[in-house]
PDB file of C-alpha atoms in Angstrom:
ATOM      1  CA  MET A 171       3.413 -33.086 -55.640  1.00 53.00           C
ATOM      2  CA  THR A 172       4.381 -29.434 -55.963  1.00 54.00           C
ATOM      3  CA  ASN A 173       0.759 -28.384 -56.107  1.00 46.00           C
ATOM      4  CA  LYS A 174       0.090 -30.349 -52.843  1.00 43.00           C
ATOM      5  CA  ILE A 175       2.907 -28.530 -51.210  1.00 46.00           C
ATOM      6  CA  ILE A 176       1.718 -25.100 -52.249  1.00 43.00           C
ATOM      7  CA  THR A 177      -1.816 -26.022 -51.257  1.00 39.00           C
ATOM      8  CA  LEU A 178      -0.634 -27.006 -47.852  1.00 38.00           C
ATOM      9  CA  LEU A 179       1.420 -23.861 -47.571  1.00 37.00           C
ATOM     10  CA  LEU A 180      -1.445 -21.715 -48.344  1.00 35.00           C
ATOM     11  CA  ILE A 181      -3.724 -23.525 -45.980  1.00 35.00           C
ATOM     12  CA  THR A 182      -1.122 -23.015 -43.204  1.00 37.00           C
ATOM     13  CA  ILE A 183      -0.850 -19.330 -44.016  1.00 34.00           C
ATOM     14  CA  SER A 184      -4.560 -18.931 -43.976  1.00 35.00           C
ATOM     15  CA  ILE A 185      -4.795 -20.578 -40.532  1.00 36.00           C
ATOM     16  CA  ASN A 186      -1.993 -18.550 -39.213  1.00 42.00           C
ATOM     17  CA  VAL A 187      -3.681 -15.281 -40.438  1.00 43.00           C
ATOM     18  CA  PHE A 188      -6.999 -16.303 -39.140  1.00 39.00           C
ATOM     19  CA  SER A 189      -5.430 -16.937 -35.749  1.00 47.00           C
ATOM     20  CA  GLN A 190      -3.612 -13.569 -35.696  1.00 66.00           C
ATOM     21  CA  ASN A 191      -6.806 -11.774 -36.692  1.00 77.00           C
ATOM     22  CA  LYS A 192      -8.757 -13.572 -33.976  1.00 85.00           C
ATOM     23  CA  ALA A 193      -6.063 -12.653 -31.487  1.00 87.00           C
ATOM     24  CA  LYS A 194      -5.913  -9.057 -32.560  1.00 87.00           C
ATOM     25  CA  ASN A 195      -9.547  -8.625 -32.348  1.00 89.00           C
ATOM     26  CA  LEU A 196      -9.586 -10.170 -28.680  1.00 91.00           C
ATOM     27  CA  LEU A 197      -6.961  -7.835 -27.595  1.00 90.00           C
ATOM     28  CA  ASN A 198      -8.545  -4.848 -29.116  1.00 89.00           C
ATOM     29  CA  GLU A 199     -11.675  -5.641 -26.962  1.00 91.00           C
ATOM     30  CA  VAL A 200      -9.540  -5.934 -23.868  1.00 91.00           C
ATOM     31  CA  SER A 201      -7.825  -2.676 -24.614  1.00 88.00           C
ATOM     32  CA  GLU A 202     -11.141  -0.723 -25.264  1.00 89.00           C
ATOM     33  CA  LYS A 203     -12.680  -2.248 -22.100  1.00 90.00           C
ATOM     34  CA  VAL A 204      -9.832  -1.252 -19.963  1.00 88.00           C
ATOM     35  CA  LYS A 205      -9.535   2.322 -21.437  1.00 88.00           C
ATOM     36  CA  GLY A 206     -13.210   2.816 -20.523  1.00 92.00           C
ATOM     37  CA  TYR A 207     -12.671   2.646 -16.816  1.00 94.00           C
ATOM     38  CA  ASP A 208     -11.532   5.702 -14.671  1.00 95.00           C
ATOM     39  CA  ASN A 209      -9.559   3.462 -12.507  1.00 95.00           C
ATOM     40  CA  ILE A 210      -8.778  -0.238 -11.779  1.00 94.00           C
ATOM     41  CA  SER A 211      -7.957  -2.203  -8.521  1.00 95.00           C
ATOM     42  CA  ILE A 212      -6.288  -5.628  -8.755  1.00 95.00           C
ATOM     43  CA  ASP A 213      -5.347  -8.223  -6.203  1.00 95.00           C
ATOM     44  CA  PHE A 214      -3.071 -10.682  -7.608  1.00 94.00           C
ATOM     45  CA  LYS A 215      -0.664 -13.778  -7.021  1.00 94.00           C
ATOM     46  CA  TYR A 216       2.705 -13.575  -8.293  1.00 92.00           C
ATOM     47  CA  VAL A 217       5.025 -16.522  -8.739  1.00 93.00           C
ATOM     48  CA  LEU A 218       8.649 -16.501 -10.086  1.00 91.00           C
ATOM     49  CA  GLU A 219      10.341 -19.751 -11.062  1.00 93.00           C
ATOM     50  CA  ASN A 220      13.799 -20.610 -12.487  1.00 87.00           C
ATOM     51  CA  THR A 221      14.401 -24.306 -12.281  1.00 77.00           C
ATOM     52  CA  SER A 222      18.000 -24.077 -13.332  1.00 79.00           C
ATOM     53  CA  GLU A 223      18.657 -21.645 -10.474  1.00 80.00           C
ATOM     54  CA  ASN A 224      16.547 -23.624  -7.976  1.00 86.00           C
ATOM     55  CA  ILE A 225      14.397 -20.653  -7.501  1.00 85.00           C
ATOM     56  CA  LYS A 226      10.683 -20.419  -6.570  1.00 90.00           C
ATOM     57  CA  GLN A 227       9.111 -17.316  -5.191  1.00 90.00           C
ATOM     58  CA  GLU A 228       5.417 -16.900  -4.396  1.00 93.00           C
ATOM     59  CA  THR A 229       3.843 -13.741  -3.086  1.00 92.00           C
ATOM     60  CA  LYS A 230       0.536 -11.812  -3.148  1.00 94.00           C
ATOM     61  CA  GLY A 231       0.076  -8.175  -4.064  1.00 93.00           C
ATOM     62  CA  GLY A 232      -2.197  -5.442  -5.160  1.00 95.00           C
ATOM     63  CA  VAL A 233      -2.248  -2.549  -7.484  1.00 94.00           C
ATOM     64  CA  ILE A 234      -4.560   0.597  -8.096  1.00 95.00           C
ATOM     65  CA  LEU A 235      -4.316   1.976 -11.576  1.00 94.00           C
ATOM     66  CA  GLN A 236      -5.490   5.342 -12.722  1.00 93.00           C
ATOM     67  CA  GLY A 237      -4.102   6.436 -16.094  1.00 89.00           C
ATOM     68  CA  ASP A 238      -0.376   6.368 -15.969  1.00 87.00           C
ATOM     69  CA  LYS A 239      -0.516   6.627 -12.019  1.00 92.00           C
ATOM     70  CA  TYR A 240      -0.327   3.618  -9.889  1.00 94.00           C
ATOM     71  CA  LYS A 241       0.166   2.394  -6.291  1.00 95.00           C
ATOM     72  CA  LEU A 242       1.517  -1.132  -6.084  1.00 94.00           C
ATOM     73  CA  ASN A 243       2.110  -3.112  -2.853  1.00 94.00           C
ATOM     74  CA  ILE A 244       4.254  -6.288  -3.189  1.00 91.00           C
ATOM     75  CA  LEU A 245       6.829  -8.007  -0.973  1.00 89.00           C
ATOM     76  CA  GLY A 246       6.500  -5.403   1.846  1.00 92.00           C
ATOM     77  CA  VAL A 247       7.361  -2.574  -0.586  1.00 94.00           C
ATOM     78  CA  THR A 248       5.042   0.202  -1.845  1.00 95.00           C
ATOM     79  CA  ARG A 249       5.760   1.662  -5.234  1.00 94.00           C
ATOM     80  CA  LEU A 250       3.970   4.982  -5.859  1.00 94.00           C
ATOM     81  CA  TYR A 251       4.028   6.593  -9.224  1.00 93.00           C
ATOM     82  CA  ASP A 252       2.374   9.918  -9.556  1.00 93.00           C
ATOM     83  CA  GLY A 253       2.938  10.087 -13.355  1.00 90.00           C
ATOM     84  CA  LYS A 254       6.368  11.607 -13.266  1.00 91.00           C
ATOM     85  CA  THR A 255       8.143  10.310 -10.352  1.00 93.00           C
ATOM     86  CA  LEU A 256       8.474   6.877  -8.839  1.00 93.00           C
ATOM     87  CA  TYR A 257       8.753   6.467  -5.007  1.00 95.00           C
ATOM     88  CA  SER A 258       9.824   2.998  -3.756  1.00 94.00           C
ATOM     89  CA  ILE A 259       8.882   2.730  -0.004  1.00 96.00           C
ATOM     90  CA  SER A 260      10.480  -0.084   2.106  1.00 96.00           C
ATOM     91  CA  PRO A 261       9.305   0.123   5.862  1.00 95.00           C
ATOM     92  CA  GLU A 262      11.692  -2.716   6.669  1.00 95.00           C
ATOM     93  CA  ASP A 263      14.683  -0.811   5.472  1.00 95.00           C
ATOM     94  CA  GLU A 264      13.224   2.597   6.457  1.00 95.00           C
ATOM     95  CA  GLU A 265      14.204   3.918   3.033  1.00 96.00           C
ATOM     96  CA  VAL A 266      12.506   5.774   0.278  1.00 96.00           C
ATOM     97  CA  THR A 267      14.096   5.533  -3.305  1.00 95.00           C
ATOM     98  CA  ILE A 268      13.039   8.203  -5.627  1.00 94.00           C
ATOM     99  CA  SER A 269      13.593   7.852  -9.400  1.00 90.00           C
ATOM    100  CA  SER A 270      11.715   7.998 -12.752  1.00 84.00           C
ATOM    101  CA  GLU A 271       9.840   5.012 -13.839  1.00 68.00           C
ATOM    102  CA  SER A 272      12.058   4.274 -16.913  1.00 60.00           C
ATOM    103  CA  ASP A 273      13.475   0.943 -16.403  1.00 49.00           C
ATOM    104  CA  ASN A 274      16.912  -0.131 -17.619  1.00 44.00           C
ATOM    105  CA  GLU A 275      15.260  -3.158 -19.116  1.00 48.00           C
ATOM    106  CA  GLU A 276      13.061  -1.984 -21.914  1.00 51.00           C
ATOM    107  CA  ASP A 277      11.154  -5.283 -21.716  1.00 52.00           C
ATOM    108  CA  ALA A 278       9.987  -4.770 -18.235  1.00 59.00           C
ATOM    109  CA  ILE A 279       6.147  -4.858 -17.842  1.00 63.00           C
ATOM    110  CA  THR A 280       5.552  -2.056 -15.173  1.00 68.00           C
ATOM    111  CA  PRO A 281       2.106  -1.448 -13.608  1.00 73.00           C
ATOM    112  CA  SER A 282       1.615   1.409 -15.934  1.00 65.00           C
ATOM    113  CA  LYS A 283       1.976  -0.910 -18.948  1.00 73.00           C
ATOM    114  CA  MET A 284       0.419  -3.970 -17.468  1.00 73.00           C
ATOM    115  CA  LEU A 285      -2.945  -3.872 -18.997  1.00 75.00           C
ATOM    116  CA  SER A 286      -1.650  -2.351 -22.522  1.00 79.00           C
ATOM    117  CA  PHE A 287       1.935  -3.534 -22.963  1.00 80.00           C
ATOM    118  CA  TYR A 288       0.881  -5.889 -25.696  1.00 81.00           C
ATOM    119  CA  GLU A 289      -0.312  -3.116 -27.970  1.00 80.00           C
ATOM    120  CA  ASP A 290       3.187  -2.784 -29.533  1.00 82.00           C
ATOM    121  CA  GLY A 291       6.257  -4.685 -30.107  1.00 88.00           C
ATOM    122  CA  TYR A 292       4.566  -8.325 -30.454  1.00 91.00           C
ATOM    123  CA  MET A 293       3.438 -10.701 -32.918  1.00 90.00           C
ATOM    124  CA  TYR A 294       0.404 -12.661 -31.581  1.00 88.00           C
ATOM    125  CA  ALA A 295      -1.786 -15.734 -32.206  1.00 91.00           C
ATOM    126  CA  LEU A 296      -4.508 -17.703 -30.320  1.00 93.00           C
ATOM    127  CA  ASP A 297      -3.169 -20.315 -28.016  1.00 94.00           C
ATOM    128  CA  VAL A 298      -5.051 -22.770 -25.687  1.00 94.00           C
ATOM    129  CA  GLU A 299      -8.430 -22.263 -24.247  1.00 94.00           C
ATOM    130  CA  GLN A 300      -9.187 -23.402 -20.688  1.00 95.00           C
ATOM    131  CA  ASN A 301     -12.036 -23.694 -18.189  1.00 95.00           C
ATOM    132  CA  ILE A 302     -10.953 -22.399 -14.977  1.00 93.00           C
ATOM    133  CA  LYS A 303     -13.230 -22.582 -12.026  1.00 89.00           C
ATOM    134  CA  GLY A 304     -16.216 -22.080 -14.493  1.00 92.00           C
ATOM    135  CA  ARG A 305     -14.494 -19.292 -16.480  1.00 94.00           C
ATOM    136  CA  LYS A 306     -13.643 -19.604 -20.063  1.00 96.00           C
ATOM    137  CA  ILE A 307     -10.088 -18.332 -20.372  1.00 96.00           C
ATOM    138  CA  GLN A 308      -8.562 -17.833 -23.873  1.00 96.00           C
ATOM    139  CA  TYR A 309      -4.794 -17.467 -24.014  1.00 96.00           C
ATOM    140  CA  VAL A 310      -3.090 -15.356 -26.613  1.00 95.00           C
ATOM    141  CA  LYS A 311       0.613 -16.064 -27.225  1.00 94.00           C
ATOM    142  CA  LEU A 312       2.691 -12.874 -27.522  1.00 93.00           C
ATOM    143  CA  THR A 313       6.091 -13.161 -29.259  1.00 94.00           C
ATOM    144  CA  PRO A 314       8.518 -10.184 -29.170  1.00 93.00           C
ATOM    145  CA  ILE A 315       9.379  -8.765 -32.597  1.00 92.00           C
ATOM    146  CA  ASP A 316      12.819  -7.668 -31.254  1.00 91.00           C
ATOM    147  CA  SER A 317      14.922 -10.836 -31.529  1.00 89.00           C
ATOM    148  CA  ASP A 318      17.221  -9.279 -28.920  1.00 91.00           C
ATOM    149  CA  SER A 319      14.515  -9.264 -26.319  1.00 91.00           C
ATOM    150  CA  GLU A 320      15.006 -11.145 -23.095  1.00 91.00           C
ATOM    151  CA  ILE A 321      11.501 -12.525 -23.269  1.00 92.00           C
ATOM    152  CA  LYS A 322      10.974 -15.763 -25.185  1.00 94.00           C
ATOM    153  CA  TYR A 323       7.125 -15.403 -25.119  1.00 94.00           C
ATOM    154  CA  ILE A 324       4.101 -14.312 -23.056  1.00 93.00           C
ATOM    155  CA  LEU A 325       0.880 -15.999 -22.660  1.00 95.00           C
ATOM    156  CA  LEU A 326      -1.917 -13.509 -21.727  1.00 94.00           C
ATOM    157  CA  GLY A 327      -4.987 -15.233 -20.465  1.00 95.00           C
ATOM    158  CA  ILE A 328      -8.279 -13.394 -20.971  1.00 95.00           C
ATOM    159  CA  ASP A 329     -11.770 -14.050 -19.555  1.00 95.00           C
ATOM    160  CA  ALA A 330     -13.809 -14.593 -22.648  1.00 93.00           C
ATOM    161  CA  ASN A 331     -16.787 -13.224 -20.946  1.00 94.00           C
ATOM    162  CA  THR A 332     -15.678  -9.981 -19.228  1.00 94.00           C
ATOM    163  CA  LYS A 333     -12.640  -9.363 -21.576  1.00 93.00           C
ATOM    164  CA  HIS A 334     -10.511  -8.813 -18.400  1.00 93.00           C
ATOM    165  CA  ILE A 335      -6.921 -10.202 -18.223  1.00 93.00           C
ATOM    166  CA  TYR A 336      -7.008 -13.141 -15.798  1.00 94.00           C
ATOM    167  CA  SER A 337      -3.315 -14.100 -16.050  1.00 94.00           C
ATOM    168  CA  LEU A 338       0.097 -13.250 -17.549  1.00 93.00           C
ATOM    169  CA  ILE A 339       2.651 -15.852 -17.910  1.00 94.00           C
ATOM    170  CA  GLN A 340       6.032 -14.527 -19.083  1.00 93.00           C
ATOM    171  CA  VAL A 341       8.806 -17.141 -20.108  1.00 94.00           C
ATOM    172  CA  GLY A 342      12.331 -15.683 -20.473  1.00 93.00           C
ATOM    173  CA  LYS A 343      15.174 -16.982 -22.644  1.00 91.00           C
ATOM    174  CA  ASN A 344      17.141 -17.598 -19.477  1.00 89.00           C
ATOM    175  CA  GLY A 345      14.632 -20.222 -18.333  1.00 87.00           C
ATOM    176  CA  SER A 346      12.854 -17.885 -15.881  1.00 92.00           C
ATOM    177  CA  LYS A 347       9.092 -17.994 -15.631  1.00 94.00           C
ATOM    178  CA  THR A 348       6.831 -15.428 -13.857  1.00 92.00           C
ATOM    179  CA  THR A 349       3.159 -15.920 -13.463  1.00 94.00           C
ATOM    180  CA  LEU A 350       0.715 -13.339 -12.511  1.00 93.00           C
ATOM    181  CA  THR A 351      -2.823 -14.323 -11.734  1.00 94.00           C
ATOM    182  CA  VAL A 352      -5.593 -11.994 -11.031  1.00 94.00           C
ATOM    183  CA  ASN A 353      -7.671 -12.887  -7.726  1.00 95.00           C
ATOM    184  CA  SER A 354      -9.940  -9.799  -8.025  1.00 94.00           C
ATOM    185  CA  PHE A 355     -10.697  -7.108 -10.518  1.00 94.00           C
ATOM    186  CA  LYS A 356     -12.546  -4.044  -9.551  1.00 95.00           C
ATOM    187  CA  THR A 357     -13.194  -0.979 -11.448  1.00 95.00           C
ATOM    188  CA  ASN A 358     -14.158   2.708 -10.921  1.00 96.00           C
ATOM    189  CA  GLU A 359     -13.676   2.588  -7.212  1.00 96.00           C
ATOM    190  CA  PRO A 360     -13.937   5.872  -4.990  1.00 96.00           C
ATOM    191  CA  LEU A 361     -10.168   6.803  -4.680  1.00 96.00           C
ATOM    192  CA  SER A 362      -8.626   9.691  -2.302  1.00 95.00           C
ATOM    193  CA  LYS A 363      -7.481  12.729  -4.378  1.00 92.00           C
ATOM    194  CA  SER A 364      -4.089  12.181  -2.555  1.00 95.00           C
ATOM    195  CA  LEU A 365      -3.728   8.326  -3.207  1.00 96.00           C
ATOM    196  CA  PHE A 366      -0.766   8.839  -5.727  1.00 96.00           C
ATOM    197  CA  THR A 367       0.742  11.827  -4.003  1.00 96.00           C
ATOM    198  CA  PHE A 368       3.970  11.173  -1.976  1.00 95.00           C
ATOM    199  CA  ASP A 369       3.681  12.753   1.600  1.00 95.00           C
ATOM    200  CA  ALA A 370       7.292  13.220   2.770  1.00 93.00           C
ATOM    201  CA  ASN A 371       6.136  14.230   6.264  1.00 94.00           C
ATOM    202  CA  LYS A 372       5.373  10.497   6.712  1.00 94.00           C
ATOM    203  CA  TYR A 373       8.754   9.403   6.206  1.00 95.00           C
ATOM    204  CA  LYS A 374      10.880  11.981   8.116  1.00 92.00           C
ATOM    205  CA  ASP A 375      12.938   9.192   9.742  1.00 93.00           C
ATOM    206  CA  TYR A 376      13.543   7.435   6.510  1.00 95.00           C
ATOM    207  CA  TYR A 377      16.757   7.437   4.469  1.00 95.00           C
ATOM    208  CA  ILE A 378      15.917   9.222   1.167  1.00 93.00           C
ATOM    209  CA  ASN A 379      17.717   7.769  -1.809  1.00 93.00           C
ATOM    210  CA  LYS A 380      17.341   9.837  -4.682  1.00 90.00           C
ATOM    211  CA  LEU A 381      18.630   8.511  -7.999  1.00 84.00           C
ATOM    212  CA  ASP A 382      19.611  10.658 -11.042  1.00 67.00           C
TER     213      ASP A 382
END
């Protein structure tokens, strides 16, 4: 009986190690592919759900990434990060908030980290594989190593053919669920040299809120 238990345990360990290795190799391929591009332009659908709070918010957005720099448009607000300073521009409020990108929540997946956040701080294993509109999407389950993390787990959907990220599903310990689905993924587009530069002259009538 003891030998059977030991054998079963060894088989389970072997399966887990195999799954981790396959997941790691796939994530490495995604990382290498992303780092090979000069810039990336993504249009996406974003859904936030929390059944306990009766919340469901759905919107579309777009982001352009080049190294650490990005320009994100979502919910009518433009977030412009030049590598050092973050400018949040709200035409509805006629306000520009200036800050650093560092978030109060260390778990936050900012645009700068959106395509590389998984490289540190997570345990990973292969999850389900789905055929979505003719595309083979392999999901990798990421579980935070930090037990104090507000994230329960993340499912990262990867196109097995292109090695591009197709979707990101984040489940929080508070019951919240955010889903980001990529509608278009373009690379090495011609970009204006001033794309990530904040032009104060365009916002002379805006209230400037500069955070320390």
